[in-house]
Tab-separated table of C-alpha atoms and ligand atoms in Angstrom:
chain	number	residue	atom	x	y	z
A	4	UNK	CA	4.097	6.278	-35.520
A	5	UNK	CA	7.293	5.245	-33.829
A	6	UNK	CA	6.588	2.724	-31.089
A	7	UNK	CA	8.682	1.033	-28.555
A	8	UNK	CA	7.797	-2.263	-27.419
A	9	UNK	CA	9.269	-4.291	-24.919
A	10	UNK	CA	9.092	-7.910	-24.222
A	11	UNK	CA	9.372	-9.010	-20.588
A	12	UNK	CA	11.067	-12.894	-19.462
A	13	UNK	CA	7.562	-14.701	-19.788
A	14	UNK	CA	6.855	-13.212	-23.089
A	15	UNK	CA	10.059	-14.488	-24.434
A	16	UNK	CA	10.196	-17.712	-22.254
A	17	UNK	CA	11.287	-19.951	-25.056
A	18	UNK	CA	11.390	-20.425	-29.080
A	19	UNK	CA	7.480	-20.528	-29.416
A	20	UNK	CA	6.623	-17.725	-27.511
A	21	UNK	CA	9.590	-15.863	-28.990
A	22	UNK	CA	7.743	-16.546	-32.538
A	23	UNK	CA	4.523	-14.914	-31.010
A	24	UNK	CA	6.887	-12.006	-30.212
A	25	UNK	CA	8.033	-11.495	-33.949
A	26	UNK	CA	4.558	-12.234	-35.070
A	27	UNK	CA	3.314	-9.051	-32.491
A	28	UNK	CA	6.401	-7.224	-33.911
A	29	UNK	CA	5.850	-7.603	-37.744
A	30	UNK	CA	1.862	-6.708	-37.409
A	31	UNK	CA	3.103	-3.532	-35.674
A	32	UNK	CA	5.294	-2.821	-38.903
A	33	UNK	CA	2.679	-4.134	-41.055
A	34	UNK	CA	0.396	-1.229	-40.017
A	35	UNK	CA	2.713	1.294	-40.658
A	36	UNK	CA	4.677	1.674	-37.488
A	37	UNK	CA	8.499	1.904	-37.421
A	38	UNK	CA	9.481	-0.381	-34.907
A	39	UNK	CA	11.870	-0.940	-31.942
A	40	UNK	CA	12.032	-3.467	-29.856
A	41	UNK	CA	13.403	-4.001	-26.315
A	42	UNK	CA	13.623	-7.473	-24.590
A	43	UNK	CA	14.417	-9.010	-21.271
A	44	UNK	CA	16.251	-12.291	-21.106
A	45	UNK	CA	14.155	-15.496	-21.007
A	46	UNK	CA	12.077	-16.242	-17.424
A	47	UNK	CA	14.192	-17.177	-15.068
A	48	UNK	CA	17.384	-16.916	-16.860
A	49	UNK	CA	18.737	-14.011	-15.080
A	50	UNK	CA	18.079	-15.901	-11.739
A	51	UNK	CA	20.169	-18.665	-12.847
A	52	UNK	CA	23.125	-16.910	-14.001
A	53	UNK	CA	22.909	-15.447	-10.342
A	54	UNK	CA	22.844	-18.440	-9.100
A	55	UNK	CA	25.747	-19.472	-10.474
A	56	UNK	CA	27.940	-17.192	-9.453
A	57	UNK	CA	27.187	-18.118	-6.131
A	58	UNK	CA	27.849	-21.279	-6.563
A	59	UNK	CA	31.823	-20.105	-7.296
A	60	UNK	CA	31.744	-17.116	-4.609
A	61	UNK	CA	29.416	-15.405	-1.782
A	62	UNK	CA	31.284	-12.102	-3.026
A	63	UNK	CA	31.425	-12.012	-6.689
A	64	UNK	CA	33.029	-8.818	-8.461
A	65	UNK	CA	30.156	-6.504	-9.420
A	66	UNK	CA	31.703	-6.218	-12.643
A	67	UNK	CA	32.236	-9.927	-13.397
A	68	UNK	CA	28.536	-9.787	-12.206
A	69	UNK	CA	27.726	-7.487	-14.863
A	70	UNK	CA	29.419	-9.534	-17.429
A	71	UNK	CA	27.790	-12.424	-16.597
A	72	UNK	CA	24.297	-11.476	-16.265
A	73	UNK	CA	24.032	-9.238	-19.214
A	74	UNK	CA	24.351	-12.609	-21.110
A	75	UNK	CA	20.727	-13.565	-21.035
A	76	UNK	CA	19.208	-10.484	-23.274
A	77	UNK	CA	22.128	-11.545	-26.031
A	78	UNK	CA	20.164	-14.468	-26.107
A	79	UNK	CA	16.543	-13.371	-27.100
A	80	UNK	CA	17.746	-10.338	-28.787
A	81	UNK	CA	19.103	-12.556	-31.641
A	82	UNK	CA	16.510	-15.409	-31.318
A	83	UNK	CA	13.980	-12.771	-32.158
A	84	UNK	CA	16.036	-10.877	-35.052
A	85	UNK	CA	16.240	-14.657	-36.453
A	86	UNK	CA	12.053	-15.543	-36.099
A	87	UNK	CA	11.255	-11.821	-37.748
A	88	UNK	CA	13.846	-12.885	-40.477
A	89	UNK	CA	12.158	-16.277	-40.607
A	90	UNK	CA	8.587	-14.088	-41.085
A	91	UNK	CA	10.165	-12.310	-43.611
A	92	UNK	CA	10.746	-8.724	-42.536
A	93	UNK	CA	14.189	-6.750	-41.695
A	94	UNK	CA	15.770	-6.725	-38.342
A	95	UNK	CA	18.635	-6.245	-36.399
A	96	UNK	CA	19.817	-7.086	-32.950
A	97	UNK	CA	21.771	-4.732	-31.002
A	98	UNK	CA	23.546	-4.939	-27.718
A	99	UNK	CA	23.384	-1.967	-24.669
A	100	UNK	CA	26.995	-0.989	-25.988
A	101	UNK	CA	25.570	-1.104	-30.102
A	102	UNK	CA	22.364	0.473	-29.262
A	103	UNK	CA	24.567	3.681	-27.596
A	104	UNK	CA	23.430	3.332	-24.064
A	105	UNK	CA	26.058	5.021	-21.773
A	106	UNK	CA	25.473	4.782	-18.293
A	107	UNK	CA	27.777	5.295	-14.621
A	108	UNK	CA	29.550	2.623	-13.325
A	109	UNK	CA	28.308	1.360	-10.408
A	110	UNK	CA	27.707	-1.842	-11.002
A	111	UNK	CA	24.699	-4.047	-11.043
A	112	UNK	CA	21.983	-0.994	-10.747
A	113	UNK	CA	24.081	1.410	-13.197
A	114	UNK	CA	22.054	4.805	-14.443
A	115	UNK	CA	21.920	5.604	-17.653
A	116	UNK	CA	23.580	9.098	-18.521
A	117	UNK	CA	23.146	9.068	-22.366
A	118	UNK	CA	21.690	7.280	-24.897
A	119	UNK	CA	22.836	7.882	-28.849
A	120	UNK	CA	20.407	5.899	-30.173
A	121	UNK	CA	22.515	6.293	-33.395
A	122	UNK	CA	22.766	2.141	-34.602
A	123	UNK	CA	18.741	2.309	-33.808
A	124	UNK	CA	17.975	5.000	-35.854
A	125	UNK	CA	20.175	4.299	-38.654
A	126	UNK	CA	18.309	0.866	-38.641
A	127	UNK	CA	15.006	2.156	-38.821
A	128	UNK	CA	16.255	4.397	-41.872
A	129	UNK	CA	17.072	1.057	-43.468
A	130	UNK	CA	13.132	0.066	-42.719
A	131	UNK	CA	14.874	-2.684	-40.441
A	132	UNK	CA	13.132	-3.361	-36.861
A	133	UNK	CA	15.494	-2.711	-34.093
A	134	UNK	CA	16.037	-5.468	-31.356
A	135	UNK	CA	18.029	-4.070	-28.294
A	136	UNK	CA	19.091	-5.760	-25.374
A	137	UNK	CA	16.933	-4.168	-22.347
A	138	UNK	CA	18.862	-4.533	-18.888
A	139	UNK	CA	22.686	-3.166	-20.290
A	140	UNK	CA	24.414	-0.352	-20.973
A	141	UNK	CA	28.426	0.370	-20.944
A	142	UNK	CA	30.325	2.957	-18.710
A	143	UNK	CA	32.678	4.887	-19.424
A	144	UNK	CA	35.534	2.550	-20.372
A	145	UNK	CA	33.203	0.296	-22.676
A	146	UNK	CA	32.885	-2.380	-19.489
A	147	UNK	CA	29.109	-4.046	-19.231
A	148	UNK	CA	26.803	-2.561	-16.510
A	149	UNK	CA	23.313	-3.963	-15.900
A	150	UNK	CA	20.358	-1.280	-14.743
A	151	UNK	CA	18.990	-3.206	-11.927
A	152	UNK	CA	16.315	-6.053	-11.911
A	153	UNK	CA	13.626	-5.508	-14.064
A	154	UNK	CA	15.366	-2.849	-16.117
A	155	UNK	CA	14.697	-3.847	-18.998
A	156	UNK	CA	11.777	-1.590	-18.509
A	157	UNK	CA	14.073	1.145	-18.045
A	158	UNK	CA	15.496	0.442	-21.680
A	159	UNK	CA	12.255	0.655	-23.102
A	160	UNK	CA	11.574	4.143	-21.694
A	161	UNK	CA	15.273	5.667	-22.487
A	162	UNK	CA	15.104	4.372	-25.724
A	163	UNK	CA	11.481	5.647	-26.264
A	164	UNK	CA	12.540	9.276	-24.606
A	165	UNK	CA	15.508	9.298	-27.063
A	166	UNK	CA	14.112	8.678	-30.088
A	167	UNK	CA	10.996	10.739	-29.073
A	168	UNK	CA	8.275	7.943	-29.715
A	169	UNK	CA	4.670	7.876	-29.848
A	170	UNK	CA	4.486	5.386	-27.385
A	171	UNK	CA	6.298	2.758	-25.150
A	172	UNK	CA	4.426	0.037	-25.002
A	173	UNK	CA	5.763	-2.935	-21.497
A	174	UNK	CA	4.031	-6.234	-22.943
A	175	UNK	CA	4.166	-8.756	-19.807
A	176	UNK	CA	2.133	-11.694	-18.286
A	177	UNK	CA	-0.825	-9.374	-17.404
A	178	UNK	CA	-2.873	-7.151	-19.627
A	179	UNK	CA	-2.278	-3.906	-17.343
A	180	UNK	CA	-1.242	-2.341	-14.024
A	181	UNK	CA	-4.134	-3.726	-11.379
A	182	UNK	CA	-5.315	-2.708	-7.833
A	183	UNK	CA	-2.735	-4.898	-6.495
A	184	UNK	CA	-1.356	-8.124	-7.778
A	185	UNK	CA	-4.002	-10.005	-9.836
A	186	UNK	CA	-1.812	-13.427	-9.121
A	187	UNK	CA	-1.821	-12.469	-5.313
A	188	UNK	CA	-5.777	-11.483	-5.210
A	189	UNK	CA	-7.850	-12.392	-8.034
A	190	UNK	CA	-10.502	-9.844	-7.391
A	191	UNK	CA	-8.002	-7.558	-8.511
A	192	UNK	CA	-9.604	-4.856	-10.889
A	193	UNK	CA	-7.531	-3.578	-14.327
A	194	UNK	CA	-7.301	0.597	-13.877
A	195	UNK	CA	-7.513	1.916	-17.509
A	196	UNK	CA	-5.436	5.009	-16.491
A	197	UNK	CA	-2.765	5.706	-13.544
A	198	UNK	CA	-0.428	9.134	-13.234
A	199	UNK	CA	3.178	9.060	-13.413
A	200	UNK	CA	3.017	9.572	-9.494
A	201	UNK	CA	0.780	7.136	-8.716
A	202	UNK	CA	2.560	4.449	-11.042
A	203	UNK	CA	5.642	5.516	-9.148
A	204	UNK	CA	4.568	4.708	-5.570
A	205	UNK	CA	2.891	1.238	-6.578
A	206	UNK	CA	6.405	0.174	-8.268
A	207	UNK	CA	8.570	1.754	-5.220
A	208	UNK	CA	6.081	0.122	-3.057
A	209	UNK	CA	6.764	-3.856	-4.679
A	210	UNK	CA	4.067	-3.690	-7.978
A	211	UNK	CA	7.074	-5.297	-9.960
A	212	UNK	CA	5.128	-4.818	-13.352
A	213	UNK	CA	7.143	-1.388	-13.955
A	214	UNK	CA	10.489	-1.061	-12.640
A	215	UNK	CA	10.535	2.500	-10.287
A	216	UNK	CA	13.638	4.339	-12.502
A	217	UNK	CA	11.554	3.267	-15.618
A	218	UNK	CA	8.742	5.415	-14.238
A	219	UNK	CA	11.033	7.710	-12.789
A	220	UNK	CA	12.280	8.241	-16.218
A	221	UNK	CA	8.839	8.247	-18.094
A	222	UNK	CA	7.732	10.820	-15.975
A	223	UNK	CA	10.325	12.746	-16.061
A	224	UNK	CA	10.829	12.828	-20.296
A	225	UNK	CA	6.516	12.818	-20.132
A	226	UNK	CA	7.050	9.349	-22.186
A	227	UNK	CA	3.153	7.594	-22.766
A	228	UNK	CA	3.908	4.116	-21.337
A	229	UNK	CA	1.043	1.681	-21.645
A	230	UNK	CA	1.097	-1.502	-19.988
A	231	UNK	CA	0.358	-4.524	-22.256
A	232	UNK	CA	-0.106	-8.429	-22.615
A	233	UNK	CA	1.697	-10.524	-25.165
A	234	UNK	CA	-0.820	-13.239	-24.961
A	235	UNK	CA	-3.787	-10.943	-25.989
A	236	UNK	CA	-5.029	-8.149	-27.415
A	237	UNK	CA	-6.685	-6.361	-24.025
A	238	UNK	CA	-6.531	-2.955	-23.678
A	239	UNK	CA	-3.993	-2.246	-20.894
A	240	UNK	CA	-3.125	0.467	-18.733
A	241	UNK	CA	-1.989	3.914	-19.842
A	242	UNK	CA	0.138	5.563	-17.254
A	243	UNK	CA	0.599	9.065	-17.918
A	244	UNK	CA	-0.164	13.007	-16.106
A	245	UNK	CA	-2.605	12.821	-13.451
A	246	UNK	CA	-5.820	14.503	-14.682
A	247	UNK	CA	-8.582	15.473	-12.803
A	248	UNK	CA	-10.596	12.434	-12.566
A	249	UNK	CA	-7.638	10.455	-11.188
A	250	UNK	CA	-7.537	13.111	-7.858
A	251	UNK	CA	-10.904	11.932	-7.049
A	252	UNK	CA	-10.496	8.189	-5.968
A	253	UNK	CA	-8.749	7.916	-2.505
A	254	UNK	CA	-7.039	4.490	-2.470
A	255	UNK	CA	-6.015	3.587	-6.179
A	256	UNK	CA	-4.116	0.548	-5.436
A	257	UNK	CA	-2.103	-1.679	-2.755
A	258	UNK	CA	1.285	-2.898	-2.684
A	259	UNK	CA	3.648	-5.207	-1.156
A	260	UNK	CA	7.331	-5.838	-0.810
A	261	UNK	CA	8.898	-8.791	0.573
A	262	UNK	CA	12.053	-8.036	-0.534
A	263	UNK	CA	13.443	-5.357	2.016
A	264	UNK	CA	14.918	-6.100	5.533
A	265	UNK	CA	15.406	-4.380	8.611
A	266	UNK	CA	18.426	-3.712	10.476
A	267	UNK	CA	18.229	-2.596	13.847
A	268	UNK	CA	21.320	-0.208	15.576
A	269	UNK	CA	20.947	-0.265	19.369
A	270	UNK	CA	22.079	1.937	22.185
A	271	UNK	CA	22.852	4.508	19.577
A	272	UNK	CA	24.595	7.351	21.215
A	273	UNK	CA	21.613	10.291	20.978
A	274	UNK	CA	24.308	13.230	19.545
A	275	UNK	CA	24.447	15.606	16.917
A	276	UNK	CA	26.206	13.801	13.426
A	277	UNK	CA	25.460	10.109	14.491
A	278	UNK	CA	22.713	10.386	12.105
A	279	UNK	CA	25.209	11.909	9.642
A	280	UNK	CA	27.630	9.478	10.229
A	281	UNK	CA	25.109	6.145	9.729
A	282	UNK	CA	23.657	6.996	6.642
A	283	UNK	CA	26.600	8.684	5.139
A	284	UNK	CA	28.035	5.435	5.726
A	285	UNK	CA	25.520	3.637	4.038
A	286	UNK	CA	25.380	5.622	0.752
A	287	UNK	CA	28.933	5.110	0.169
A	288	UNK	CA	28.137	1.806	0.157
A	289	UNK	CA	26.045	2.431	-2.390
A	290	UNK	CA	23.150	0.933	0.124
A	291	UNK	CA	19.685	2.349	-0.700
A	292	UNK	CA	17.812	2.785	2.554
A	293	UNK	CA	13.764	2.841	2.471
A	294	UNK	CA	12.150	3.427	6.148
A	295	UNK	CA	14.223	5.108	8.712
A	296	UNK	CA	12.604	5.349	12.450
A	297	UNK	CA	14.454	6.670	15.747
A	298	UNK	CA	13.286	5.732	18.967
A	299	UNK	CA	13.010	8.459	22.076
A	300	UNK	CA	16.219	8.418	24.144
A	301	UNK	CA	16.869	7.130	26.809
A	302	UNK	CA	20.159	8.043	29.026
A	303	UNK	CA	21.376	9.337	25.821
A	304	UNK	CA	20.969	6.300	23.970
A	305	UNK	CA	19.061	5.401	21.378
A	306	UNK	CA	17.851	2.710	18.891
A	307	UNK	CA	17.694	3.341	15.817
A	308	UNK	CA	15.946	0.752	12.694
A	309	UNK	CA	15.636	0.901	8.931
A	310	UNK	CA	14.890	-0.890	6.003
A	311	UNK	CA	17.415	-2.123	3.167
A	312	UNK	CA	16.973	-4.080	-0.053
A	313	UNK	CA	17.284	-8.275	1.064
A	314	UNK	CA	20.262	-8.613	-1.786
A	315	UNK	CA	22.282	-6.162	0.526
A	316	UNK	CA	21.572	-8.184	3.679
A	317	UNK	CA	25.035	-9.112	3.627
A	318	UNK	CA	26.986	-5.674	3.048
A	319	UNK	CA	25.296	-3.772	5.488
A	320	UNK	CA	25.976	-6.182	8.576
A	321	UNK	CA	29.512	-5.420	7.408
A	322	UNK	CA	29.392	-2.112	7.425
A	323	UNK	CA	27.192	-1.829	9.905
A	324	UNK	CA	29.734	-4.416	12.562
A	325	UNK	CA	32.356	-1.684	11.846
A	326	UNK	CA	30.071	1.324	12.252
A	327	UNK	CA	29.413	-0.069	15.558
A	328	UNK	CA	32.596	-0.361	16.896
A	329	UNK	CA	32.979	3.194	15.253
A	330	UNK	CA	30.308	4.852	16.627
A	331	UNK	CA	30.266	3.544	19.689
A	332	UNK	CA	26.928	1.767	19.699
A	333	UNK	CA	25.642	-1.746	21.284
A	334	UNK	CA	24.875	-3.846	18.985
A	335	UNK	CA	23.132	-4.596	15.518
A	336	UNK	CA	20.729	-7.364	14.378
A	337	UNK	CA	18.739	-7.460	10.798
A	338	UNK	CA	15.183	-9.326	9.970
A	339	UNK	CA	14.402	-10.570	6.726
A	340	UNK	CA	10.852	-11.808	7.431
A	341	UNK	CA	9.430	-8.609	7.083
A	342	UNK	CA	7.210	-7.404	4.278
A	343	UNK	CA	6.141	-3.984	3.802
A	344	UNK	CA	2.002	-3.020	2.520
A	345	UNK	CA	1.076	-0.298	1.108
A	346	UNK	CA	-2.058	1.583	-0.003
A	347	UNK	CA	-1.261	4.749	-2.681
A	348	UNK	CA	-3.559	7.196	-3.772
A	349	UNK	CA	-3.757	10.578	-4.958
A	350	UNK	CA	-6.638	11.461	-3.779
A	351	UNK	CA	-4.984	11.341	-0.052
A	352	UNK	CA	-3.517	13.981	-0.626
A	353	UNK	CA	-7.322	15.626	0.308
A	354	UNK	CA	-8.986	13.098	2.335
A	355	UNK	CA	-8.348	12.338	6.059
A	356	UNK	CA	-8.749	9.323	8.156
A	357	UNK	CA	-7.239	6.927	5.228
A	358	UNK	CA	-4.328	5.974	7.722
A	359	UNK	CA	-6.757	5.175	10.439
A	360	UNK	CA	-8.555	3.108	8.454
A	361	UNK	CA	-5.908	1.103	7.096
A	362	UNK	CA	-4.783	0.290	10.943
A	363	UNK	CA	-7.920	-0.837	12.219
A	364	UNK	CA	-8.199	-3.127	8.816
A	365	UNK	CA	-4.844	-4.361	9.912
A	366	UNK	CA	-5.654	-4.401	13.629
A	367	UNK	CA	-9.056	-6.571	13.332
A	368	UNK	CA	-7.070	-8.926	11.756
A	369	UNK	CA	-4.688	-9.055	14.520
A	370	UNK	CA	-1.558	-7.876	12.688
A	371	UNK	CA	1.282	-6.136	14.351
A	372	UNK	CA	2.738	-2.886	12.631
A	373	UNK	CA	6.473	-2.841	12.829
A	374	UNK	CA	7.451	0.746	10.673
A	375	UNK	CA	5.227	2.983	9.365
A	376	UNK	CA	5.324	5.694	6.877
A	377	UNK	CA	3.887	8.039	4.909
A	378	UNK	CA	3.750	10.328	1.665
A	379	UNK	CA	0.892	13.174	0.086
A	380	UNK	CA	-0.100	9.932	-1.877
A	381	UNK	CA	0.348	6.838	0.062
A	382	UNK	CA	0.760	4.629	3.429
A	383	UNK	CA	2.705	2.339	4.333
A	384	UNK	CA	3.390	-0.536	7.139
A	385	UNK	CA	5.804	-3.071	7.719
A	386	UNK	CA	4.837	-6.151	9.558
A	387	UNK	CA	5.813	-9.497	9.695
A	388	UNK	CA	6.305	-11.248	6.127
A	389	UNK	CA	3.885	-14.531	6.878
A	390	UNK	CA	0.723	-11.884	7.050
A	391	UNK	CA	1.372	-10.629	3.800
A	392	UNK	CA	-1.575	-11.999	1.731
A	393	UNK	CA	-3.669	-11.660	4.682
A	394	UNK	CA	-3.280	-7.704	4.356
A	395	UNK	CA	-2.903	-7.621	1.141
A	396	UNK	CA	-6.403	-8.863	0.927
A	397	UNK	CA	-8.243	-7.114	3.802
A	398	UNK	CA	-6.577	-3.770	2.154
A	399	UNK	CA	-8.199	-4.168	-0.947
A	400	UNK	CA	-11.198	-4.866	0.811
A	401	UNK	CA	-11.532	-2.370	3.042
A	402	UNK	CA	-10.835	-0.122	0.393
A	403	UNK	CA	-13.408	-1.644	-1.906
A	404	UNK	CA	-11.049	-1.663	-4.400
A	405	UNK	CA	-12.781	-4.265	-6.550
A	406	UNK	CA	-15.041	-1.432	-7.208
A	407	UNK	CA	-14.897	1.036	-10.218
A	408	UNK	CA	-13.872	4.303	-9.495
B	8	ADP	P1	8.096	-9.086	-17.037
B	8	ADP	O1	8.894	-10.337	-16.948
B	8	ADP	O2	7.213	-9.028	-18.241
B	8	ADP	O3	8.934	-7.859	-16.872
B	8	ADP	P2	7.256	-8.932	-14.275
B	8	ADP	O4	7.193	-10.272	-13.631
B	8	ADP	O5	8.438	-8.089	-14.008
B	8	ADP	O6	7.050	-9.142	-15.838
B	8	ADP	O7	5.944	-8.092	-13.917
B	8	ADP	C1	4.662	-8.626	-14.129
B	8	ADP	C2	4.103	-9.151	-12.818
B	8	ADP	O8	3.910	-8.061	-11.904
B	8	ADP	C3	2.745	-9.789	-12.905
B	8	ADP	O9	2.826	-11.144	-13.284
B	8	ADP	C4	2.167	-9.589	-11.498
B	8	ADP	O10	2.256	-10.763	-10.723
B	8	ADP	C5	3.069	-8.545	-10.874
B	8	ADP	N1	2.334	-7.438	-10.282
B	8	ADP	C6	2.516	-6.962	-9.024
B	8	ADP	N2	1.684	-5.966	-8.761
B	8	ADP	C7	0.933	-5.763	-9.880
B	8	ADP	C8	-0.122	-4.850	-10.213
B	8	ADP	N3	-0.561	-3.935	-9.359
B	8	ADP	N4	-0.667	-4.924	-11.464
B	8	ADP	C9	-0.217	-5.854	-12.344
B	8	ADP	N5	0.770	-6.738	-12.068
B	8	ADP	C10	1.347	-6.702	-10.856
B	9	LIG	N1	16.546	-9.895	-17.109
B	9	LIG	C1	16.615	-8.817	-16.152
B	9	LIG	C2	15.986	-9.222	-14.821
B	9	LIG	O1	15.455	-10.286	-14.674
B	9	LIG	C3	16.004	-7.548	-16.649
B	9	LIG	C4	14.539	-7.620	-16.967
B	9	LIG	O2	13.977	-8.688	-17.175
B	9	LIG	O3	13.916	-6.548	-17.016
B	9	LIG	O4	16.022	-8.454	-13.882
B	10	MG	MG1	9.723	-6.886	-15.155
C-alpha cells in the first residue's frame, strides 16, 4: 500500500517525540508500505513566528508573512529525515516548492492548483520515505505561500489525491474525530465512521482536528482519511461517503468557534445593489464572510450584521469605515466576544423539531441567541463567547450524544 501520514505540532513537539514519529514511520515501511510523510511545524511554533512579526509591524506584507511562517515545517521536516536516518532506513525531506506543490497567490490561505508530486515519487522509486513540508506551496513566480492554519492537513490530502494512495492517515493529540471536543467535554464519545459532509460541517463549524479545504479536498478526490493518534495505537475515525447507517442518527456531533466576529452596518440604506456593493467589497478583500442577517426596514434603512474570521478584525473595519462613507450608511461597530455552536447531522436532513430543541436547551440555560443559521445537515447559533462551554455541554446532552448510535 501507499500511505500518507501526517504528523500534526504536538506529535512533533520536540526531538523525543519527533523520534516516536520516525519510529511510527519506519514500522509503516517495515510492513511493506511505501511511505510519505507530511508534517506540521512544532506546537506552537507557528504562533510564535506570528508573533513576531507583530512585534516589528501591525501590517506585515502577506508575503514576508509567508516567508516567515513557512519556516517552522523546514524545521521538523529535516529533524525527522535525520531520526529515520539515525533508525536506519532511507529518507528525504522536501520543501512545498521540492515536493511540486503549486498553488495561487493570495497569500497566507493560498489554494493549491497543482501538485507534481514528481521529487516524491522519484523518492519512493529509490525505496526512500518522503518527508514534505505540510502548510507551503509556491505560486506562480516560485514565492512561498502558506495554505491557511492547520493546512498541513490539506498537504496530506493533495499529496495523498496525487499520488492516488490507499490511505491518508492525520495522526494528532486525539485518537479520532469525537462528538465534540474531548478536551472541552470529557464525556465526549469517539465515532468510528463520519461522511465527507458531515466531517465538513464539524471542521467549518470550529472541530479544528481537520482543516475544512482538507475535507473539502478529500471529498472531493474521494481520498480515505482516517483520523489517528501518535501516542497510541487506537483505532481512529474513518471519514469517508455517507452510507446508510450514518443517515440514521440525527445529531452526530457539536461544534464551536470562538474565532469569528461580528460586524454590525447600521442605517443601511434598504435599495437594490447595497447588498451587491457590501459583500462585493468584502471578497475583494479577500474577507471570507460566515453568517449574514438583514434586519426589516425601517424608513428605508436598515441594519445589516455578519460574521468574519477574528484575524481579519482589523481589515474589515477598514474597509468597512470607507464603505460607510461610500454607501451612505450610519455607522459600523464589530464584537469579538462572540462564539458560534453548532449541532451537525445528517440525519436532519429527515427529522423535524431538531432546531427547536436545540433553543429550548439553550433557552433553559438562559442563553441569548445572537445569529442563527441553518443547513440540510446542521444548526447553528451565535451567542456570547463566555457561554461557550456551558452550551457546548447542555448540546451534547440534550442530544445524548454520549450515547452510541
Ligand atoms: P494537530 O496539531 O495534530 O494538527 P489540532 O490541534 O489541529 O492538532 O487538532 C486536534 C485537536 O482538535 C484536539 O486536541 C481537540 O482539542 C480538537 N478538537 C475539536 N473538536 C474535536 C472533535 N470533534 N474531535 C476531536 N478533536 C477535536
Ligand atoms: N503549522 C501550521 C499551523 O499551525 C500548519 C499546521 O500545523 O497544520 O497552522
Ligand atoms: Mg491541525
Amino acid at each position: 500500500m501507499l500511505i500518507v501520514q501526517k504528523y500534526g505540532g504536538t506529535s512533533v513537539g520536540n526531538p523525543e517525540r519527533i523520534k516516536n514519529v520516525a519510529r511510527r514511520v519506519c514500522r509503516a515501511k517495515e510492513e511493506g508500505h511505501d511511505v510519505v510523510v507530511v508534517l506540521s511545524a512544532m506546537s506552537g511554533e507557528t504562533d510564535k513566528l506570528i508573533a513576531l512579526a507583530a512585534q516589528i509591524t501591525d501590517s506585515p506584507d502577506p508575503r514576508e508573512m509567508d516567508m516567515l511562517v513557512s519556516t517552522g515545517e523546514r524545521v521538523t521536516i529535516a529533524l525527522l529525515a535525520m531520526a529515520i536516518h539515525a533508525l536506519g532506513h532511507k529518507a528525504q525531506s522536501f520543501t512545498g516548492r521540492q515536493a511540486g506543490i503549486l498553488s495561487d497567490s493570495v497569500h497566507t490561505k493560498a489554494r493549491i492548483e497543482k501538485i507534481t508530486a514528481n521529487r516524491i515519487r522519484e523518492a519512493i522509486s529509490e525505496g526512500k520515505i518522503a518527508v514534505v513540508a505540510g502548510f507551503q506551496g509556491i505560486n506562480e513566480k516560485s514565492d512561498v505561500t502558506t495554505l491557511g492554519r492547520g493546512g498541513s492537513d490539506l498537504t496530506a490530502v493533495a499529496v495523498a489525491a496525487a499520488l492516488a494512495a490507499d490511505f491518508c492517515d492525520i495522526y494528532t493529540d486525539v485518537d479520532g474525530v469525537y462528538t465534540t471536543d474531548p478536551n472541552m467535554v470529557p464525556q465526549a464519545r469517539k465515532i468510528g465512521k463520519i461522511s465527507y459532509d458531515e466531517m465538513l460541517e464539524m471542521a467549518s463549524l470550529g472541530a479544528k482536528v481537520l482543516q475544512t479545504r482538507s475535507v473539502e479536498f478529500a471529498k472531493k478526490y474521494n481520498v480515505p482519511v482516517r483520523v489517528l493518534s501518535s501516542f497510541n495505537d487506537n483505532p481512529g475515525t474513518l471519514v469517508t461517503k455517507e452510507d446508510a447507517d450514518m443517515e440514521k442518527v440525527v445529531v452526530s456531533g457539536v461544534a464551536y468557534d470562538k474565532n469569528q466576529a461580528k460586524v454590525t452596518l447600521l442605517g443601511v440604506p434598504d435599495k437594490p445593489g447595497v447588498a451587491a456593493t457590501i459583500f462585493n467589497t468584502i471578497s475583494g478583500a479577500n474577507i471570507v464572510v460566515d453568517m449574514i442577517i438583514q434586519n426589516v426596514s425601517e424608513g428605508g434603512l436598515t441594519d445589516m450584521s455578519f460574521t468574519v474570521p477574528k484575524t481579519d478584525s482589523k481589515k474589515i473595519m477598514e474597509v468597512m469605515k470607507k464603505l460607510v462613507a461610500e454607501i451612505g450608511a450610519k455607522d459600523v461597530n464589530i464584537k469579538e466576544e462572540i462564539a458560534k455552536v453548532s449541532i451537525v447531522g445528517a440525519g436532519m436532513r429527515s427529522h423535524s423539531g431538531v432546531a427547536a430543541m436545540m433553543f429550548t436547551a439553550l433557552a433553559k440555560e438562559g442563553i441569548n441567541i445572537m445569529m442563527i443559521s441553518t443547513s440540510e445537515i446542521k444548526i447553528s447559533c451565535v451567542i456570547d463567547s463566555k457561554y461557550t462551554e456551558l452550551a457546548v455541554r447542555v448540546l451534547h446532552d440534550t442530544f445524548e450524544l454520549e450515547k452510541a448510535a
